PDB file of C-alpha atoms in Angstrom:
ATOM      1  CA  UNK T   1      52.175  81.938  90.266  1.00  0.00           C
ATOM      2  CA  UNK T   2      53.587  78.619  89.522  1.00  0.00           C
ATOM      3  CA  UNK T   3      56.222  80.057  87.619  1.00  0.00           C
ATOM      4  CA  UNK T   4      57.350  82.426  90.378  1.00  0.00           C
ATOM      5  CA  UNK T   5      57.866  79.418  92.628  1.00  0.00           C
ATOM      6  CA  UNK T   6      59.434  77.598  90.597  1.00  0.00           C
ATOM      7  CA  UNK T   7      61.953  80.396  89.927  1.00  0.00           C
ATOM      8  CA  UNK T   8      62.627  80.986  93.302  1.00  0.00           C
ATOM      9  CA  UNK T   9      62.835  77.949  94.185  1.00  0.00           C
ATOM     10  CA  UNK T  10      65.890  77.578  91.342  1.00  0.00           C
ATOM     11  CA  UNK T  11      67.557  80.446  92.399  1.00  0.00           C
ATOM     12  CA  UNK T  12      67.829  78.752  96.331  1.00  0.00           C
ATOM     13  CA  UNK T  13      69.069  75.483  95.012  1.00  0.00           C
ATOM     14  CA  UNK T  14      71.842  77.631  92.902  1.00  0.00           C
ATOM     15  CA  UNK T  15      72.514  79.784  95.773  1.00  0.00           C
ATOM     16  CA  UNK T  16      72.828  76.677  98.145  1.00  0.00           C
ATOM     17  CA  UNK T  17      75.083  75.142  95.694  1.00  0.00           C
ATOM     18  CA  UNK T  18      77.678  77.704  95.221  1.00  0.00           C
ATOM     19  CA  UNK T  19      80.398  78.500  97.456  1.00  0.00           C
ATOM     20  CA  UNK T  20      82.385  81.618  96.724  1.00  0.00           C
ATOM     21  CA  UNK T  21      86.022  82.213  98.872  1.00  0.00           C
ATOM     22  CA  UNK T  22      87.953  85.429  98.737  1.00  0.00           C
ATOM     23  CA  UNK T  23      91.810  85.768  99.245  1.00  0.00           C
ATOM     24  CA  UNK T  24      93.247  88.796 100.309  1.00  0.00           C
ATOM     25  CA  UNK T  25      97.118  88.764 101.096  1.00  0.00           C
ATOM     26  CA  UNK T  26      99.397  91.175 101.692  1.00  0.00           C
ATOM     27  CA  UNK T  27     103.192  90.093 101.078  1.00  0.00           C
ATOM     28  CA  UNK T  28     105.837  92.324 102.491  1.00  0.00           C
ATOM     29  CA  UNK T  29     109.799  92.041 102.955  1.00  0.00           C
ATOM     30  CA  UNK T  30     112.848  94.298 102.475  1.00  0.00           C
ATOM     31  CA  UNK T  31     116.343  94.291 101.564  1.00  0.00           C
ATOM     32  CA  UNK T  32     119.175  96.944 102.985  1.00  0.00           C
ATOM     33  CA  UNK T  33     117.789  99.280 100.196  1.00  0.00           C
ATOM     34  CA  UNK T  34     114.546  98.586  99.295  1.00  0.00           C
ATOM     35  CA  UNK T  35     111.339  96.993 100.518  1.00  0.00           C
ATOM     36  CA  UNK T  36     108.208  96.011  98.329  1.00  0.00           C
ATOM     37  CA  UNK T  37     104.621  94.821  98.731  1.00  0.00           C
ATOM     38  CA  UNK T  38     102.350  92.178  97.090  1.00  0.00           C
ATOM     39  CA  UNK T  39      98.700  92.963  97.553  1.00  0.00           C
ATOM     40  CA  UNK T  40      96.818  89.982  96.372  1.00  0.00           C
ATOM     41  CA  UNK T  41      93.034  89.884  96.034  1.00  0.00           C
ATOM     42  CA  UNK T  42      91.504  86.460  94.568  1.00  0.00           C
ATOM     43  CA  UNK T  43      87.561  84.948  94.573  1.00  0.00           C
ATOM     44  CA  UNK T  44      87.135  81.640  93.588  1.00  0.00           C
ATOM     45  CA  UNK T  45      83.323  80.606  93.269  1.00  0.00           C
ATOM     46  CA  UNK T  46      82.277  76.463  92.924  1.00  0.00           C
ATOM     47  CA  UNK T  47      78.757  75.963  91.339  1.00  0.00           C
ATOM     48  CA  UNK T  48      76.721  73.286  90.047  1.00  0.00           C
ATOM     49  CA  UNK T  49      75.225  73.540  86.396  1.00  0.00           C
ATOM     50  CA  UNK T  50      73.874  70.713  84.715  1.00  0.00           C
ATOM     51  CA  UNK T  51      74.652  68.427  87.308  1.00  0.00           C
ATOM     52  CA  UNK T  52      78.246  69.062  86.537  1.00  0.00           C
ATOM     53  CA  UNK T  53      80.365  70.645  89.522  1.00  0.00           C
ATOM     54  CA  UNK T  54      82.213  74.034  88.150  1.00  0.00           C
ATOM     55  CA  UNK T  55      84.795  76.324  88.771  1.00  0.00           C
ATOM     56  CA  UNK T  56      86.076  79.999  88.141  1.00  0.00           C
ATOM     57  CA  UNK T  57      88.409  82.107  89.583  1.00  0.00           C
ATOM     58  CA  UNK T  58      89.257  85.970  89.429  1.00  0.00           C
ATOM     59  CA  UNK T  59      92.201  87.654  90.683  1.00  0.00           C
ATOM     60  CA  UNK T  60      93.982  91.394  90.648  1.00  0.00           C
ATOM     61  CA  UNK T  61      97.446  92.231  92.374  1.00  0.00           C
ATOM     62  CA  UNK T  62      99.825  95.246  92.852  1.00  0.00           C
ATOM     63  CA  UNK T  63     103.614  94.982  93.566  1.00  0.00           C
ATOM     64  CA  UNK T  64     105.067  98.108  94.367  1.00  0.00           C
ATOM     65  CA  UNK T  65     108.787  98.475  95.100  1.00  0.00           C
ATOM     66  CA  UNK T  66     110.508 101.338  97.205  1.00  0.00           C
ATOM     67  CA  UNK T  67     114.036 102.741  97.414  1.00  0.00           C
ATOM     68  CA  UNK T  68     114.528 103.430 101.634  1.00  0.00           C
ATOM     69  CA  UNK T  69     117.324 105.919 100.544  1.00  0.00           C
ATOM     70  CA  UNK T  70     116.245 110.323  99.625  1.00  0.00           C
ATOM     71  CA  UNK T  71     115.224 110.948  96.570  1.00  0.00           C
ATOM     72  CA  UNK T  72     119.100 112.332  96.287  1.00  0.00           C
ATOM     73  CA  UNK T  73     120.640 109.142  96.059  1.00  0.00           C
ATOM     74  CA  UNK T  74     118.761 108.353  93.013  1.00  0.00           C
ATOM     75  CA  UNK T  75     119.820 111.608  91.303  1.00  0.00           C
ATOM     76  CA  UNK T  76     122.160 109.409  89.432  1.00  0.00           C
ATOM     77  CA  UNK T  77     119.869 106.593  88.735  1.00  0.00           C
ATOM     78  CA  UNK T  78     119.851 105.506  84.818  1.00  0.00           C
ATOM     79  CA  UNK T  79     119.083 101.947  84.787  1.00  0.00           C
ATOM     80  CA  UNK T  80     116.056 100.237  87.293  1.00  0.00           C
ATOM     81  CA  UNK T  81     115.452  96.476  86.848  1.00  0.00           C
ATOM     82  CA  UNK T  82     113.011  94.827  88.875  1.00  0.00           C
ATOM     83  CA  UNK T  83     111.273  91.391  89.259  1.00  0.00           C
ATOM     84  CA  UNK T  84     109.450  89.020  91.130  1.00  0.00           C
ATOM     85  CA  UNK T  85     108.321  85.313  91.127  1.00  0.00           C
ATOM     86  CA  UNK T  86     105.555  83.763  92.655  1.00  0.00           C
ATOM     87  CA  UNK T  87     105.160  79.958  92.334  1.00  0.00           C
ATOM     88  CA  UNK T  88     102.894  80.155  89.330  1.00  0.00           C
ATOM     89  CA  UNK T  89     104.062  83.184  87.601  1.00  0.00           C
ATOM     90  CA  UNK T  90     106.218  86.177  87.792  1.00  0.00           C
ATOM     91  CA  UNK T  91     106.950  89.555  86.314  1.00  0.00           C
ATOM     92  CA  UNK T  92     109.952  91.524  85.531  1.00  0.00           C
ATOM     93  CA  UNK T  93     110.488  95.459  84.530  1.00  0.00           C
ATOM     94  CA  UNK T  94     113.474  97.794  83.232  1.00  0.00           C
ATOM     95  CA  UNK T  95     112.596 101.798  83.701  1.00  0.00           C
ATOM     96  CA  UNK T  96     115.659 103.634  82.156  1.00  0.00           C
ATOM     97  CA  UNK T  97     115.829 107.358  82.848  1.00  0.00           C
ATOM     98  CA  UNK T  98     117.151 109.966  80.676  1.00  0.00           C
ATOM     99  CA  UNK T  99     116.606 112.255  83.604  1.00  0.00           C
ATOM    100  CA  UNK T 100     116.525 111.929  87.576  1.00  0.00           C
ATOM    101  CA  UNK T 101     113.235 109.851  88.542  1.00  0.00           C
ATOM    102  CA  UNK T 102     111.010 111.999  90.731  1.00  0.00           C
ATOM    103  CA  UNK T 103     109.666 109.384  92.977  1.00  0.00           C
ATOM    104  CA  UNK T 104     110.982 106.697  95.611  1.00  0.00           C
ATOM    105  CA  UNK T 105     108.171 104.305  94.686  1.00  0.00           C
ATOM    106  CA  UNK T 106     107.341 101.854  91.607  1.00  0.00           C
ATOM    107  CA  UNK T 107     104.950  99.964  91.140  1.00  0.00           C
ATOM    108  CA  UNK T 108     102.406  97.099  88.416  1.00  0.00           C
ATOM    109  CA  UNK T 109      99.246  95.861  88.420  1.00  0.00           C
ATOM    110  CA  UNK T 110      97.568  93.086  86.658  1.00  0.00           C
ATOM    111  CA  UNK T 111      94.007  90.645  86.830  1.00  0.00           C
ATOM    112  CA  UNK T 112      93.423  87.610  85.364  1.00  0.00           C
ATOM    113  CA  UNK T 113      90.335  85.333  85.116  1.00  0.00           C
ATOM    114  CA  UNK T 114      90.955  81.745  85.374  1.00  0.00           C
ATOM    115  CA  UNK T 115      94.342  82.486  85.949  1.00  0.00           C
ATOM    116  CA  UNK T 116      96.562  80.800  88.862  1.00  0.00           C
ATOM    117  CA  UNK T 117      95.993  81.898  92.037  1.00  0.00           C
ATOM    118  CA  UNK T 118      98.727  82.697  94.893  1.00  0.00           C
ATOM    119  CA  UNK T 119      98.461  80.885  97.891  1.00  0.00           C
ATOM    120  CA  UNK T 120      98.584  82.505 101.546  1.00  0.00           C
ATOM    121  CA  UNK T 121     101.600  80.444 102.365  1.00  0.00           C
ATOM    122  CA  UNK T 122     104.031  81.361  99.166  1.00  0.00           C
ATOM    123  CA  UNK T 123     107.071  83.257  99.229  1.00  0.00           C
ATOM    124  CA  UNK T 124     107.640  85.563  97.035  1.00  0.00           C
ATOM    125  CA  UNK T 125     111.031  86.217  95.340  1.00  0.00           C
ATOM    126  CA  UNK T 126     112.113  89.859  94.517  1.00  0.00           C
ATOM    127  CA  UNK T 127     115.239  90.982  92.598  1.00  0.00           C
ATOM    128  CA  UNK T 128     116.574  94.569  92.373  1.00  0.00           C
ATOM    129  CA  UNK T 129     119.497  95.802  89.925  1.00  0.00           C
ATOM    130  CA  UNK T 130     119.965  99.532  89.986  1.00  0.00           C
ATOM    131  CA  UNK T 131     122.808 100.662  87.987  1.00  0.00           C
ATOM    132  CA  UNK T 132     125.809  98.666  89.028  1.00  0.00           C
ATOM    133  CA  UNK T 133     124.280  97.203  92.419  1.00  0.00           C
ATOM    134  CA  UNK T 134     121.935  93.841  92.821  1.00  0.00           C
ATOM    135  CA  UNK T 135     119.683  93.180  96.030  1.00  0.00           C
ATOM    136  CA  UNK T 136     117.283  89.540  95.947  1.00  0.00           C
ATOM    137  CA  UNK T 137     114.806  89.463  99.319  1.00  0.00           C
ATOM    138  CA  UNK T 138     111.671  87.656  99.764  1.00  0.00           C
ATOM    139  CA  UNK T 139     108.231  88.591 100.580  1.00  0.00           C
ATOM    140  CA  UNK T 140     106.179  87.121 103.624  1.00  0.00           C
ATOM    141  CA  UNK T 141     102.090  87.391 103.822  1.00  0.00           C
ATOM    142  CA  UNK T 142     101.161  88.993 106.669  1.00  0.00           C
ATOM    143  CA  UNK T 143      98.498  87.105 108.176  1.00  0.00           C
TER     144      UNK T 143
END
């Protein structure tokens, strides 16, 4: 019985000692052609462990991009660069079509642990080159 209490009795001094905090942010913006969306979901947990204070962090996001135009307009498409830049970190992709693409939307996704995280208050850079035109726009959180 002693051995119970002194279990739970651990597991309420680690529980009282932890803090966990979860981000969810949703960056949006939009150029004459296109218009794109961040979705950014982080936790970050602080502990205690032998008396030393710690820290982890997980995170997971999703940019997707999307022409405004028909489907038609992109009949011709060969060449699709896109990328984006967050404070920390930043992606960029190239989609070349040997035939029409079928859809108005593109999108990535990643995760990280112990990665950097994205603050509610960054803006996000996108570029666009299609072809032989070029768009750049930000992206806002939506709070």
């Amino acid at each position: 019985m002693k051995k119970i209490a002194t279990l739970l009795f651990t597991i309420m001094l680690l529980t009282a000692c932890s803090e966990t905090t979860t981000n969810d942010y949703k960056f949006s913006g939009e150029s004459e052609n296109w218009e794109a969306e961040y979705l950014y979901k982080g936790t970050e947990k602080w502990g205690e462990k032998d008396e030393r204070k710690t820290y982890s962090n997980e995170d997971s996001y999703e940019f997707v991009l999307k022409y405004k135009g028909s489907i038609e307009e992109l009949s011709s498409l060969q060449k699709l660069e896109y990328s984006y830049e967050t404070i920390s970190s930043g992606e960029k992709s190239i989609e070349e079509f040997a035939v029409p693409p079928s859809t108005l939307t593109f999108s990535s996704r990643s995760s990280s642990e112990g990665g950097a995280k994205v603050s509610e208050d960054e803006v996000i850079k996108v570029n666009v080159k299609w072809d032989d035109f070029e768009e750049s726009f930000e992206l806002h959180n939506n709070k």
